[in-house]
Amino acid sequence: MATRVASKKSPAKKGAAAKPAPKKWTSRAVTRLIEAGSMTECQHCEERVKFRARHRDMQVICNIYVKGVWDHVEHFHEECYLDAKEPFGPPEE
Ligand SMILES: [Zn+2]
């Protein structure tokens, strides 16, 4: 009686445009809150990316990949990153 249709585990379509190809490891940028004890320097203005109590300052952290291999991290003040014209693409949240 119960005819079971081969149940495929098909991911629910959410109407999002199909994205091509899996992501390659390329340099990318994310926006993060500057944390207490941050000791990095901004690659753009060369000033310390400093945590300030009560200022919820944002920084942009870029993971730099060279030929698909992680190389190093660069930090920017958020406004400096924009000022530098987003060298590693628009930062993700
Ligand atoms: Zn800066």
Tab-separated table of N, CA, C and O and ligand atoms in Angstrom:
chain	number	residue	atom	x	y	z
A	1	MET	N	0.825	-1.205	0.000
A	1	MET	CA	0.000	0.000	0.000
A	1	MET	C	0.862	1.258	0.000
A	1	MET	O	0.903	2.014	-0.939
A	2	ALA	N	1.552	1.405	1.057
A	2	ALA	CA	2.338	2.639	1.148
A	2	ALA	C	3.507	2.616	0.167
A	2	ALA	O	4.508	1.988	0.420
A	3	THR	N	3.268	3.249	-0.885
A	3	THR	CA	4.356	3.322	-1.860
A	3	THR	C	5.275	4.463	-1.485
A	3	THR	O	4.856	5.618	-1.438
A	4	ARG	N	6.464	4.050	-1.206
A	4	ARG	CA	7.394	5.122	-0.796
A	4	ARG	C	8.168	5.648	-1.989
A	4	ARG	O	8.872	4.909	-2.647
A	5	VAL	N	7.989	6.856	-2.188
A	5	VAL	CA	8.771	7.500	-3.246
A	5	VAL	C	10.172	7.672	-2.688
A	5	VAL	O	10.339	8.042	-1.534
A	6	ALA	N	11.096	7.283	-3.462
A	6	ALA	CA	12.489	7.437	-3.024
A	6	ALA	C	12.690	8.861	-2.525
A	6	ALA	O	12.605	9.817	-3.292
A	7	SER	N	12.864	8.926	-1.232
A	7	SER	CA	12.995	10.276	-0.675
A	7	SER	C	14.431	10.769	-0.749
A	7	SER	O	15.295	10.309	-0.038
A	8	LYS	N	14.581	11.674	-1.602
A	8	LYS	CA	15.912	12.283	-1.739
A	8	LYS	C	16.018	13.412	-0.744
A	8	LYS	O	15.051	14.122	-0.503
A	9	LYS	N	17.139	13.531	-0.223
A	9	LYS	CA	17.342	14.663	0.673
A	9	LYS	C	17.719	15.876	-0.166
A	9	LYS	O	18.872	16.179	-0.388
A	10	SER	N	16.715	16.492	-0.644
A	10	SER	CA	17.016	17.676	-1.452
A	10	SER	C	16.927	18.916	-0.578
A	10	SER	O	15.960	19.091	0.156
A	11	PRO	N	17.935	19.703	-0.633
A	11	PRO	CA	17.932	20.920	0.188
A	11	PRO	C	16.796	21.841	-0.218
A	11	PRO	O	16.494	21.978	-1.390
A	12	ALA	N	16.177	22.394	0.756
A	12	ALA	CA	15.064	23.293	0.497
A	12	ALA	C	15.544	24.487	-0.312
A	12	ALA	O	16.545	25.102	-0.003
A	13	LYS	N	14.775	24.733	-1.321
A	13	LYS	CA	15.153	25.890	-2.138
A	13	LYS	C	14.588	27.140	-1.495
A	13	LYS	O	13.416	27.203	-1.169
A	14	LYS	N	15.428	28.074	-1.340
A	14	LYS	CA	14.984	29.297	-0.684
A	14	LYS	C	14.865	30.471	-1.645
A	14	LYS	O	14.882	31.615	-1.232
A	15	GLY	N	14.800	30.137	-2.878
A	15	GLY	CA	14.628	31.199	-3.854
A	15	GLY	C	15.867	32.052	-4.078
A	15	GLY	O	15.833	33.017	-4.814
A	16	ALA	N	16.929	31.667	-3.428
A	16	ALA	CA	18.154	32.428	-3.633
A	16	ALA	C	18.769	32.026	-4.968
A	16	ALA	O	18.680	30.874	-5.365
A	17	ALA	N	19.358	32.941	-5.597
A	17	ALA	CA	19.998	32.656	-6.877
A	17	ALA	C	21.103	31.625	-6.664
A	17	ALA	O	21.855	31.708	-5.700
A	18	ALA	N	21.133	30.660	-7.528
A	18	ALA	CA	22.144	29.617	-7.407
A	18	ALA	C	23.533	30.229	-7.523
A	18	ALA	O	23.809	30.982	-8.449
A	19	LYS	N	24.344	29.890	-6.557
A	19	LYS	CA	25.696	30.442	-6.611
A	19	LYS	C	26.624	29.449	-7.285
A	19	LYS	O	26.592	28.267	-6.974
A	20	PRO	N	27.397	29.937	-8.184
A	20	PRO	CA	28.287	29.047	-8.926
A	20	PRO	C	29.505	28.616	-8.118
A	20	PRO	O	29.993	29.369	-7.276
A	21	ALA	N	29.895	27.407	-8.357
A	21	ALA	CA	31.177	26.882	-7.869
A	21	ALA	C	31.496	27.155	-6.398
A	21	ALA	O	31.205	28.222	-5.884
A	22	PRO	N	32.083	26.186	-5.753
A	22	PRO	CA	32.507	26.427	-4.365
A	22	PRO	C	33.561	27.517	-4.303
A	22	PRO	O	34.314	27.723	-5.246
A	23	LYS	N	33.556	28.163	-3.171
A	23	LYS	CA	34.456	29.293	-2.991
A	23	LYS	C	35.915	28.859	-3.000
A	23	LYS	O	36.268	27.870	-2.362
A	24	LYS	N	36.687	29.600	-3.678
A	24	LYS	CA	38.125	29.347	-3.653
A	24	LYS	C	38.697	30.096	-2.478
A	24	LYS	O	38.121	31.040	-1.984
A	25	TRP	N	39.846	29.648	-2.055
A	25	TRP	CA	40.496	30.364	-0.975
A	25	TRP	C	41.189	31.586	-1.517
A	25	TRP	O	42.267	31.517	-2.068
A	26	THR	N	40.496	32.675	-1.375
A	26	THR	CA	41.098	33.923	-1.821
A	26	THR	C	41.067	34.905	-0.662
A	26	THR	O	40.341	34.709	0.297
A	27	SER	N	41.831	35.933	-0.796
A	27	SER	CA	41.874	36.946	0.239
A	27	SER	C	40.482	37.484	0.482
A	27	SER	O	39.719	37.677	-0.434
A	28	ARG	N	40.182	37.678	1.741
A	28	ARG	CA	38.869	38.213	2.039
A	28	ARG	C	38.912	39.054	3.310
A	28	ARG	O	39.832	38.950	4.112
A	29	ALA	N	37.901	39.842	3.453
A	29	ALA	CA	37.868	40.789	4.564
A	29	ALA	C	36.601	40.594	5.388
A	29	ALA	O	35.548	40.280	4.858
A	30	VAL	N	36.740	40.744	6.683
A	30	VAL	CA	35.574	40.706	7.562
A	30	VAL	C	35.622	41.902	8.502
A	30	VAL	O	36.683	42.398	8.837
A	31	THR	N	34.469	42.348	8.904
A	31	THR	CA	34.382	43.440	9.869
A	31	THR	C	34.202	42.850	11.254
A	31	THR	O	33.364	41.979	11.443
A	32	ARG	N	35.019	43.286	12.189
A	32	ARG	CA	34.918	42.793	13.556
A	32	ARG	C	35.072	43.944	14.532
A	32	ARG	O	35.736	44.927	14.235
A	33	LEU	N	34.519	43.732	15.689
A	33	LEU	CA	34.685	44.689	16.769
A	33	LEU	C	36.153	44.651	17.216
A	33	LEU	O	36.750	43.581	17.271
A	34	ILE	N	36.693	45.792	17.509
A	34	ILE	CA	38.049	45.812	18.046
A	34	ILE	C	37.986	45.315	19.485
A	34	ILE	O	37.181	45.798	20.276
A	35	GLU	N	38.809	44.360	19.786
A	35	GLU	CA	38.761	43.778	21.129
A	35	GLU	C	39.806	44.390	22.037
A	35	GLU	O	40.850	44.849	21.579
A	36	ALA	N	39.524	44.328	23.312
A	36	ALA	CA	40.474	44.820	24.300
A	36	ALA	C	41.787	44.066	24.129
A	36	ALA	O	41.798	42.868	23.907
A	37	GLY	N	42.873	44.791	24.226
A	37	GLY	CA	44.175	44.148	24.111
A	37	GLY	C	44.672	44.023	22.685
A	37	GLY	O	45.713	43.443	22.442
A	38	SER	N	43.932	44.591	21.779
A	38	SER	CA	44.362	44.546	20.383
A	38	SER	C	45.694	45.267	20.220
A	38	SER	O	45.870	46.377	20.700
A	39	MET	N	46.622	44.622	19.573
A	39	MET	CA	47.960	45.199	19.437
A	39	MET	C	48.393	45.315	17.991
A	39	MET	O	49.569	45.328	17.691
A	40	THR	N	47.430	45.379	17.118
A	40	THR	CA	47.792	45.396	15.709
A	40	THR	C	47.847	46.818	15.180
A	40	THR	O	47.304	47.739	15.792
A	41	GLU	N	48.487	46.954	14.061
A	41	GLU	CA	48.555	48.255	13.424
A	41	GLU	C	47.744	48.244	12.142
A	41	GLU	O	47.705	47.252	11.432
A	42	CYS	N	47.164	49.384	11.891
A	42	CYS	CA	46.393	49.538	10.673
A	42	CYS	C	47.352	49.585	9.485
A	42	CYS	O	48.343	50.310	9.515
A	43	GLN	N	47.035	48.817	8.463
A	43	GLN	CA	47.904	48.767	7.283
A	43	GLN	C	47.830	50.046	6.472
A	43	GLN	O	48.672	50.291	5.623
A	44	HIS	N	46.822	50.811	6.735
A	44	HIS	CA	46.615	52.003	5.915
A	44	HIS	C	47.235	53.246	6.547
A	44	HIS	O	48.040	53.912	5.939
A	45	CYS	N	46.895	53.519	7.795
A	45	CYS	CA	47.407	54.733	8.436
A	45	CYS	C	48.563	54.436	9.382
A	45	CYS	O	49.180	55.339	9.916
A	46	GLU	N	48.837	53.146	9.585
A	46	GLU	CA	49.950	52.692	10.428
A	46	GLU	C	49.808	53.068	11.887
A	46	GLU	O	50.776	53.075	12.637
A	47	GLU	N	48.604	53.380	12.277
A	47	GLU	CA	48.378	53.609	13.696
A	47	GLU	C	47.787	52.365	14.317
A	47	GLU	O	47.175	51.551	13.639
A	48	ARG	N	47.968	52.259	15.594
A	48	ARG	CA	47.448	51.133	16.334
A	48	ARG	C	45.940	51.024	16.185
A	48	ARG	O	45.237	52.031	16.266
A	49	VAL	N	45.492	49.808	15.961
A	49	VAL	CA	44.046	49.552	15.955
A	49	VAL	C	43.691	49.318	17.416
A	49	VAL	O	43.863	48.238	17.952
A	50	LYS	N	43.291	50.379	18.048
A	50	LYS	CA	43.173	50.380	19.501
A	50	LYS	C	41.753	50.191	20.003
A	50	LYS	O	40.817	50.795	19.497
A	51	PHE	N	41.673	49.382	21.012
A	51	PHE	CA	40.384	49.223	21.686
A	51	PHE	C	40.145	50.435	22.574
A	51	PHE	O	41.030	50.869	23.306
A	52	ARG	N	38.968	50.991	22.484
A	52	ARG	CA	38.608	52.078	23.380
A	52	ARG	C	37.323	51.702	24.086
A	52	ARG	O	36.313	51.426	23.424
A	53	ALA	N	37.390	51.722	25.387
A	53	ALA	CA	36.206	51.388	26.155
A	53	ALA	C	35.080	52.327	25.751
A	53	ALA	O	35.303	53.514	25.518
A	54	ARG	N	33.917	51.774	25.659
A	54	ARG	CA	32.703	52.526	25.306
A	54	ARG	C	32.584	52.936	23.854
A	54	ARG	O	31.548	53.376	23.399
A	55	HIS	N	33.679	52.865	23.116
A	55	HIS	CA	33.544	53.114	21.689
A	55	HIS	C	33.486	51.713	21.099
A	55	HIS	O	34.393	50.953	21.302
A	56	ARG	N	32.486	51.435	20.415
A	56	ARG	CA	32.472	50.109	19.807
A	56	ARG	C	33.050	50.234	18.406
A	56	ARG	O	32.355	50.137	17.418
A	57	ASP	N	34.336	50.486	18.382
A	57	ASP	CA	34.995	50.687	17.097
A	57	ASP	C	35.111	49.383	16.329
A	57	ASP	O	35.321	48.321	16.905
A	58	MET	N	35.022	49.505	15.042
A	58	MET	CA	35.125	48.333	14.195
A	58	MET	C	36.465	48.341	13.464
A	58	MET	O	37.041	49.382	13.184
A	59	GLN	N	36.924	47.148	13.198
A	59	GLN	CA	38.127	47.006	12.399
A	59	GLN	C	37.795	46.066	11.244
A	59	GLN	O	36.793	45.358	11.289
A	60	VAL	N	38.627	46.097	10.263
A	60	VAL	CA	38.467	45.141	9.168
A	60	VAL	C	39.672	44.223	9.207
A	60	VAL	O	40.819	44.678	9.249
A	61	ILE	N	39.406	42.944	9.296
A	61	ILE	CA	40.476	41.957	9.324
A	61	ILE	C	40.509	41.257	7.975
A	61	ILE	O	39.496	40.728	7.526
A	62	CYS	N	41.663	41.272	7.347
A	62	CYS	CA	41.787	40.640	6.037
A	62	CYS	C	42.697	39.433	6.129
A	62	CYS	O	43.813	39.530	6.632
A	63	ASN	N	42.199	38.322	5.687
A	63	ASN	CA	43.021	37.138	5.561
A	63	ASN	C	43.566	37.134	4.147
A	63	ASN	O	42.804	37.075	3.191
A	64	ILE	N	44.851	37.203	4.047
A	64	ILE	CA	45.473	37.300	2.733
A	64	ILE	C	45.936	35.922	2.284
A	64	ILE	O	46.702	35.255	2.983
A	65	TYR	N	45.462	35.542	1.137
A	65	TYR	CA	45.856	34.265	0.550
A	65	TYR	C	46.714	34.535	-0.669
A	65	TYR	O	46.393	35.395	-1.476
A	66	VAL	N	47.781	33.804	-0.757
A	66	VAL	CA	48.644	33.913	-1.926
A	66	VAL	C	48.613	32.561	-2.627
A	66	VAL	O	48.952	31.540	-2.025
A	67	LYS	N	48.168	32.559	-3.841
A	67	LYS	CA	48.025	31.323	-4.623
A	67	LYS	C	47.228	30.264	-3.874
A	67	LYS	O	47.623	29.101	-3.783
A	68	GLY	N	46.138	30.687	-3.280
A	68	GLY	CA	45.259	29.738	-2.613
A	68	GLY	C	45.743	29.266	-1.253
A	68	GLY	O	45.128	28.405	-0.637
A	69	VAL	N	46.840	29.827	-0.776
A	69	VAL	CA	47.361	29.429	0.529
A	69	VAL	C	47.360	30.639	1.448
A	69	VAL	O	47.805	31.727	1.063
A	70	TRP	N	46.875	30.413	2.660
A	70	TRP	CA	46.828	31.514	3.616
A	70	TRP	C	48.226	32.046	3.852
A	70	TRP	O	49.163	31.279	4.054
A	71	ASP	N	48.361	33.346	3.820
A	71	ASP	CA	49.675	33.953	3.968
A	71	ASP	C	49.797	34.756	5.249
A	71	ASP	O	50.669	34.518	6.061
A	72	HIS	N	48.922	35.716	5.401
A	72	HIS	CA	48.970	36.520	6.620
A	72	HIS	C	47.673	37.297	6.805
A	72	HIS	O	46.802	37.254	5.948
A	73	VAL	N	47.599	37.983	7.921
A	73	VAL	CA	46.411	38.771	8.237
A	73	VAL	C	46.790	40.239	8.252
A	73	VAL	O	47.873	40.604	8.700
A	74	GLU	N	45.923	41.042	7.745
A	74	GLU	CA	46.120	42.483	7.844
A	74	GLU	C	44.916	43.105	8.529
A	74	GLU	O	43.794	42.644	8.350
A	75	HIS	N	45.200	44.125	9.309
A	75	HIS	CA	44.134	44.817	10.031
A	75	HIS	C	44.025	46.248	9.531
A	75	HIS	O	45.025	46.874	9.213
A	76	PHE	N	42.823	46.718	9.520
A	76	PHE	CA	42.557	48.106	9.130
A	76	PHE	C	41.515	48.672	10.083
A	76	PHE	O	40.648	47.950	10.552
A	77	HIS	N	41.586	49.981	10.313
A	77	HIS	CA	40.424	50.628	10.905
A	77	HIS	C	39.340	50.536	9.846
A	77	HIS	O	39.647	50.604	8.649
A	78	GLU	N	38.129	50.422	10.279
A	78	GLU	CA	37.073	50.270	9.287
A	78	GLU	C	37.087	51.425	8.277
A	78	GLU	O	36.990	51.223	7.072
A	79	GLU	N	37.231	52.640	8.803
A	79	GLU	CA	37.190	53.777	7.874
A	79	GLU	C	38.422	53.814	6.974
A	79	GLU	O	38.359	54.266	5.842
A	80	CYS	N	39.540	53.309	7.491
A	80	CYS	CA	40.749	53.272	6.660
A	80	CYS	C	40.587	52.260	5.532
A	80	CYS	O	41.084	52.468	4.429
A	81	TYR	N	39.909	51.188	5.838
A	81	TYR	CA	39.709	50.163	4.810
A	81	TYR	C	38.890	50.737	3.655
A	81	TYR	O	39.209	50.535	2.485
A	82	LEU	N	37.875	51.479	4.023
A	82	LEU	CA	37.055	52.114	2.994
A	82	LEU	C	37.873	53.163	2.256
A	82	LEU	O	37.791	53.302	1.040
A	83	ASP	N	38.679	53.876	3.024
A	83	ASP	CA	39.534	54.903	2.455
A	83	ASP	C	40.533	54.290	1.474
A	83	ASP	O	40.883	54.887	0.454
A	84	ALA	N	40.976	53.107	1.777
A	84	ALA	CA	41.931	52.402	0.912
A	84	ALA	C	41.221	51.741	-0.262
A	84	ALA	O	41.820	50.986	-1.014
A	85	LYS	N	39.935	52.006	-0.382
A	85	LYS	CA	39.106	51.462	-1.454
A	85	LYS	C	38.979	49.937	-1.430
A	85	LYS	O	39.091	49.268	-2.457
A	86	GLU	N	38.794	49.423	-0.250
A	86	GLU	CA	38.519	47.996	-0.069
A	86	GLU	C	39.436	47.095	-0.892
A	86	GLU	O	38.993	46.388	-1.790
A	87	PRO	N	40.719	47.106	-0.544
A	87	PRO	CA	41.691	46.343	-1.345
A	87	PRO	C	41.421	44.840	-1.407
A	87	PRO	O	41.868	44.173	-2.333
A	88	PHE	N	40.713	44.310	-0.433
A	88	PHE	CA	40.436	42.863	-0.460
A	88	PHE	C	38.954	42.590	-0.584
A	88	PHE	O	38.455	41.561	-0.111
A	89	GLY	N	38.264	43.508	-1.208
A	89	GLY	CA	36.847	43.324	-1.447
A	89	GLY	C	36.011	43.833	-0.294
A	89	GLY	O	36.530	44.141	0.771
A	90	PRO	N	34.714	43.915	-0.516
A	90	PRO	CA	33.847	44.421	0.535
A	90	PRO	C	33.859	43.493	1.743
A	90	PRO	O	33.761	42.278	1.579
A	91	PRO	N	34.030	44.046	2.929
A	91	PRO	CA	34.094	43.215	4.123
A	91	PRO	C	32.759	42.531	4.435
A	91	PRO	O	31.714	43.131	4.282
A	92	GLU	N	32.855	41.285	4.871
A	92	GLU	CA	31.656	40.579	5.301
A	92	GLU	C	31.445	40.845	6.777
A	92	GLU	O	32.376	41.132	7.487
A	93	GLU	N	30.217	40.685	7.189
A	93	GLU	CA	29.908	40.914	8.604
A	93	GLU	C	30.461	39.779	9.435
A	93	GLU	O	30.414	38.649	9.037
B	1	ZN	ZN	43.897	53.263	10.115
